[in-house]
């Protein structure tokens, strides 16, 4: 019985360590298709362009993609990859970045029940518009 509990503790410890190591640099992303926007089959994420301004080429706005990196150590490449993957589900050809800012993304409550304090959690948020070229 002792061998089983030691192995179990080792496995749990390794899983905890793995989640800490891999969970540090993640990007939470979501995509919201605009009401009335045309639907397209998914596109290849590798073909999606990341743009900093509206292209001169005619396009259709499909929806909004939003990425929230878990911390400041997340690379720009990882953020852009997450935006590409979300936009690909909408069938986009490009993502036009409209905002890259720090905002309140959550809150932390601390203290006893009679004197709770609410502390905002600030985080980076990158917002873009998924577009399809005409």
PDB file of C-alpha atoms in Angstrom:
ATOM      1  CA  UNK A   1       0.000   0.000   0.000  1.00  0.00           C
ATOM      2  CA  UNK A   2       2.878   2.369   0.757  1.00  0.00           C
ATOM      3  CA  UNK A   3       4.343   1.925  -2.765  1.00  0.00           C
ATOM      4  CA  UNK A   4       1.006   2.870  -4.312  1.00  0.00           C
ATOM      5  CA  UNK A   5       0.717   6.071  -2.278  1.00  0.00           C
ATOM      6  CA  UNK A   6       4.311   7.116  -3.081  1.00  0.00           C
ATOM      7  CA  UNK A   7       3.763   6.552  -6.809  1.00  0.00           C
ATOM      8  CA  UNK A   8       0.490   8.411  -6.624  1.00  0.00           C
ATOM      9  CA  UNK A   9       2.159  11.392  -4.956  1.00  0.00           C
ATOM     10  CA  UNK A  10       4.939  11.401  -7.543  1.00  0.00           C
ATOM     11  CA  UNK A  11       2.449  11.328 -10.435  1.00  0.00           C
ATOM     12  CA  UNK A  12       0.346  14.101  -8.881  1.00  0.00           C
ATOM     13  CA  UNK A  13       3.488  16.168  -8.282  1.00  0.00           C
ATOM     14  CA  UNK A  14       4.649  15.729 -11.877  1.00  0.00           C
ATOM     15  CA  UNK A  15       1.217  16.670 -13.221  1.00  0.00           C
ATOM     16  CA  UNK A  16       1.161  19.771 -11.035  1.00  0.00           C
ATOM     17  CA  UNK A  17       4.633  20.753 -12.213  1.00  0.00           C
ATOM     18  CA  UNK A  18       3.658  20.178 -15.837  1.00  0.00           C
ATOM     19  CA  UNK A  19       0.562  22.346 -15.497  1.00  0.00           C
ATOM     20  CA  UNK A  20       2.603  25.149 -13.912  1.00  0.00           C
ATOM     21  CA  UNK A  21       5.269  25.013 -16.625  1.00  0.00           C
ATOM     22  CA  UNK A  22       2.891  24.820 -19.583  1.00  0.00           C
ATOM     23  CA  UNK A  23       0.143  27.002 -18.114  1.00  0.00           C
ATOM     24  CA  UNK A  24       2.321  30.078 -17.734  1.00  0.00           C
ATOM     25  CA  UNK A  25       2.306  31.206 -21.357  1.00  0.00           C
ATOM     26  CA  UNK A  26      -1.168  30.602 -22.682  1.00  0.00           C
ATOM     27  CA  UNK A  27      -3.491  32.775 -24.740  1.00  0.00           C
ATOM     28  CA  UNK A  28      -7.231  32.728 -24.173  1.00  0.00           C
ATOM     29  CA  UNK A  29      -9.007  33.584 -27.408  1.00  0.00           C
ATOM     30  CA  UNK A  30     -12.577  33.852 -28.656  1.00  0.00           C
ATOM     31  CA  UNK A  31     -14.277  34.802 -31.893  1.00  0.00           C
ATOM     32  CA  UNK A  32     -17.721  36.358 -32.293  1.00  0.00           C
ATOM     33  CA  UNK A  33     -19.270  36.387 -35.733  1.00  0.00           C
ATOM     34  CA  UNK A  34     -21.240  39.525 -36.556  1.00  0.00           C
ATOM     35  CA  UNK A  35     -25.001  39.137 -36.905  1.00  0.00           C
ATOM     36  CA  UNK A  36     -25.871  39.017 -40.587  1.00  0.00           C
ATOM     37  CA  UNK A  37     -22.269  38.454 -41.698  1.00  0.00           C
ATOM     38  CA  UNK A  38     -21.884  35.858 -44.437  1.00  0.00           C
ATOM     39  CA  UNK A  39     -20.615  32.443 -43.436  1.00  0.00           C
ATOM     40  CA  UNK A  40     -17.589  30.883 -45.093  1.00  0.00           C
ATOM     41  CA  UNK A  41     -15.863  27.529 -44.684  1.00  0.00           C
ATOM     42  CA  UNK A  42     -12.858  27.575 -42.330  1.00  0.00           C
ATOM     43  CA  UNK A  43      -9.640  28.907 -43.828  1.00  0.00           C
ATOM     44  CA  UNK A  44      -6.029  27.840 -43.281  1.00  0.00           C
ATOM     45  CA  UNK A  45      -4.596  29.721 -40.251  1.00  0.00           C
ATOM     46  CA  UNK A  46      -1.159  29.864 -41.884  1.00  0.00           C
ATOM     47  CA  UNK A  47      -2.603  31.949 -44.749  1.00  0.00           C
ATOM     48  CA  UNK A  48      -4.227  34.600 -42.538  1.00  0.00           C
ATOM     49  CA  UNK A  49      -2.533  38.000 -42.502  1.00  0.00           C
ATOM     50  CA  UNK A  50      -2.196  40.116 -39.353  1.00  0.00           C
ATOM     51  CA  UNK A  51      -2.672  43.772 -40.313  1.00  0.00           C
ATOM     52  CA  UNK A  52      -2.250  46.956 -38.269  1.00  0.00           C
ATOM     53  CA  UNK A  53      -4.518  49.079 -40.475  1.00  0.00           C
ATOM     54  CA  UNK A  54      -7.518  48.561 -42.738  1.00  0.00           C
ATOM     55  CA  UNK A  55      -6.403  47.249 -46.156  1.00  0.00           C
ATOM     56  CA  UNK A  56      -7.140  49.259 -49.291  1.00  0.00           C
ATOM     57  CA  UNK A  57      -8.474  46.100 -50.923  1.00  0.00           C
ATOM     58  CA  UNK A  58     -12.288  45.653 -50.640  1.00  0.00           C
ATOM     59  CA  UNK A  59     -13.283  43.291 -47.838  1.00  0.00           C
ATOM     60  CA  UNK A  60     -16.174  42.043 -45.715  1.00  0.00           C
ATOM     61  CA  UNK A  61     -16.053  42.204 -41.916  1.00  0.00           C
ATOM     62  CA  UNK A  62     -16.892  38.763 -40.505  1.00  0.00           C
ATOM     63  CA  UNK A  63     -16.542  39.259 -36.772  1.00  0.00           C
ATOM     64  CA  UNK A  64     -14.353  40.143 -33.833  1.00  0.00           C
ATOM     65  CA  UNK A  65     -11.492  38.062 -32.446  1.00  0.00           C
ATOM     66  CA  UNK A  66     -10.137  38.738 -28.967  1.00  0.00           C
ATOM     67  CA  UNK A  67      -6.947  37.372 -27.407  1.00  0.00           C
ATOM     68  CA  UNK A  68      -5.990  37.595 -23.736  1.00  0.00           C
ATOM     69  CA  UNK A  69      -2.436  36.419 -22.958  1.00  0.00           C
ATOM     70  CA  UNK A  70      -2.005  34.903 -19.490  1.00  0.00           C
ATOM     71  CA  UNK A  71       0.966  37.164 -18.685  1.00  0.00           C
ATOM     72  CA  UNK A  72       3.466  39.639 -20.129  1.00  0.00           C
ATOM     73  CA  UNK A  73       5.873  36.834 -21.080  1.00  0.00           C
ATOM     74  CA  UNK A  74       3.680  35.517 -23.904  1.00  0.00           C
ATOM     75  CA  UNK A  75       5.352  36.159 -27.250  1.00  0.00           C
ATOM     76  CA  UNK A  76       3.789  38.214 -30.021  1.00  0.00           C
ATOM     77  CA  UNK A  77       4.030  35.162 -32.295  1.00  0.00           C
ATOM     78  CA  UNK A  78       1.902  33.116 -29.890  1.00  0.00           C
ATOM     79  CA  UNK A  79      -0.719  35.884 -29.667  1.00  0.00           C
ATOM     80  CA  UNK A  80      -0.844  36.215 -33.452  1.00  0.00           C
ATOM     81  CA  UNK A  81      -1.117  32.429 -33.824  1.00  0.00           C
ATOM     82  CA  UNK A  82      -4.119  32.407 -31.477  1.00  0.00           C
ATOM     83  CA  UNK A  83      -5.763  35.243 -33.446  1.00  0.00           C
ATOM     84  CA  UNK A  84      -5.142  33.391 -36.728  1.00  0.00           C
ATOM     85  CA  UNK A  85      -6.669  30.173 -35.375  1.00  0.00           C
ATOM     86  CA  UNK A  86      -9.795  31.984 -34.153  1.00  0.00           C
ATOM     87  CA  UNK A  87     -10.211  33.941 -37.396  1.00  0.00           C
ATOM     88  CA  UNK A  88      -9.716  30.771 -39.462  1.00  0.00           C
ATOM     89  CA  UNK A  89     -12.886  29.346 -37.926  1.00  0.00           C
ATOM     90  CA  UNK A  90     -14.789  32.290 -39.393  1.00  0.00           C
ATOM     91  CA  UNK A  91     -13.220  31.737 -42.846  1.00  0.00           C
ATOM     92  CA  UNK A  92     -11.167  34.942 -42.701  1.00  0.00           C
ATOM     93  CA  UNK A  93      -8.292  36.007 -44.948  1.00  0.00           C
ATOM     94  CA  UNK A  94      -6.884  38.567 -42.490  1.00  0.00           C
ATOM     95  CA  UNK A  95      -7.226  40.082 -39.022  1.00  0.00           C
ATOM     96  CA  UNK A  96      -7.073  43.870 -38.639  1.00  0.00           C
ATOM     97  CA  UNK A  97      -5.833  44.740 -35.138  1.00  0.00           C
ATOM     98  CA  UNK A  98      -8.086  47.447 -33.694  1.00  0.00           C
ATOM     99  CA  UNK A  99      -6.884  47.498 -30.077  1.00  0.00           C
ATOM    100  CA  UNK A 100      -3.901  46.318 -28.050  1.00  0.00           C
ATOM    101  CA  UNK A 101      -4.397  47.545 -24.518  1.00  0.00           C
ATOM    102  CA  UNK A 102      -4.387  46.732 -20.828  1.00  0.00           C
ATOM    103  CA  UNK A 103      -7.799  46.485 -19.194  1.00  0.00           C
ATOM    104  CA  UNK A 104      -9.569  44.860 -16.256  1.00  0.00           C
ATOM    105  CA  UNK A 105     -10.003  41.172 -17.100  1.00  0.00           C
ATOM    106  CA  UNK A 106     -11.173  39.921 -13.708  1.00  0.00           C
ATOM    107  CA  UNK A 107     -11.201  40.556  -9.994  1.00  0.00           C
ATOM    108  CA  UNK A 108      -9.810  39.044  -6.807  1.00  0.00           C
ATOM    109  CA  UNK A 109     -11.843  39.085  -3.591  1.00  0.00           C
ATOM    110  CA  UNK A 110      -9.988  38.946  -0.277  1.00  0.00           C
ATOM    111  CA  UNK A 111     -10.648  39.484   3.415  1.00  0.00           C
ATOM    112  CA  UNK A 112     -13.212  38.249   5.903  1.00  0.00           C
ATOM    113  CA  UNK A 113     -16.923  38.135   5.075  1.00  0.00           C
ATOM    114  CA  UNK A 114     -17.596  41.420   6.923  1.00  0.00           C
ATOM    115  CA  UNK A 115     -14.790  43.405   5.300  1.00  0.00           C
ATOM    116  CA  UNK A 116     -14.193  42.029   1.822  1.00  0.00           C
ATOM    117  CA  UNK A 117     -11.986  43.881  -0.608  1.00  0.00           C
ATOM    118  CA  UNK A 118     -12.263  43.677  -4.369  1.00  0.00           C
ATOM    119  CA  UNK A 119      -8.999  44.014  -6.280  1.00  0.00           C
ATOM    120  CA  UNK A 120      -9.133  44.300 -10.081  1.00  0.00           C
ATOM    121  CA  UNK A 121      -6.911  42.075 -12.209  1.00  0.00           C
ATOM    122  CA  UNK A 122      -5.345  43.911 -15.144  1.00  0.00           C
ATOM    123  CA  UNK A 123      -4.359  42.075 -18.305  1.00  0.00           C
ATOM    124  CA  UNK A 124      -3.389  42.621 -21.912  1.00  0.00           C
ATOM    125  CA  UNK A 125      -6.177  42.337 -24.466  1.00  0.00           C
ATOM    126  CA  UNK A 126      -5.668  42.297 -28.241  1.00  0.00           C
ATOM    127  CA  UNK A 127      -8.787  42.837 -30.356  1.00  0.00           C
ATOM    128  CA  UNK A 128      -9.038  42.431 -34.115  1.00  0.00           C
ATOM    129  CA  UNK A 129     -11.635  42.306 -36.869  1.00  0.00           C
ATOM    130  CA  UNK A 130     -11.660  39.165 -39.016  1.00  0.00           C
ATOM    131  CA  UNK A 131     -12.103  40.083 -42.676  1.00  0.00           C
ATOM    132  CA  UNK A 132     -12.625  38.259 -45.961  1.00  0.00           C
ATOM    133  CA  UNK A 133     -11.357  39.800 -49.192  1.00  0.00           C
ATOM    134  CA  UNK A 134     -13.924  40.286 -51.965  1.00  0.00           C
TER     135      UNK A 134
END
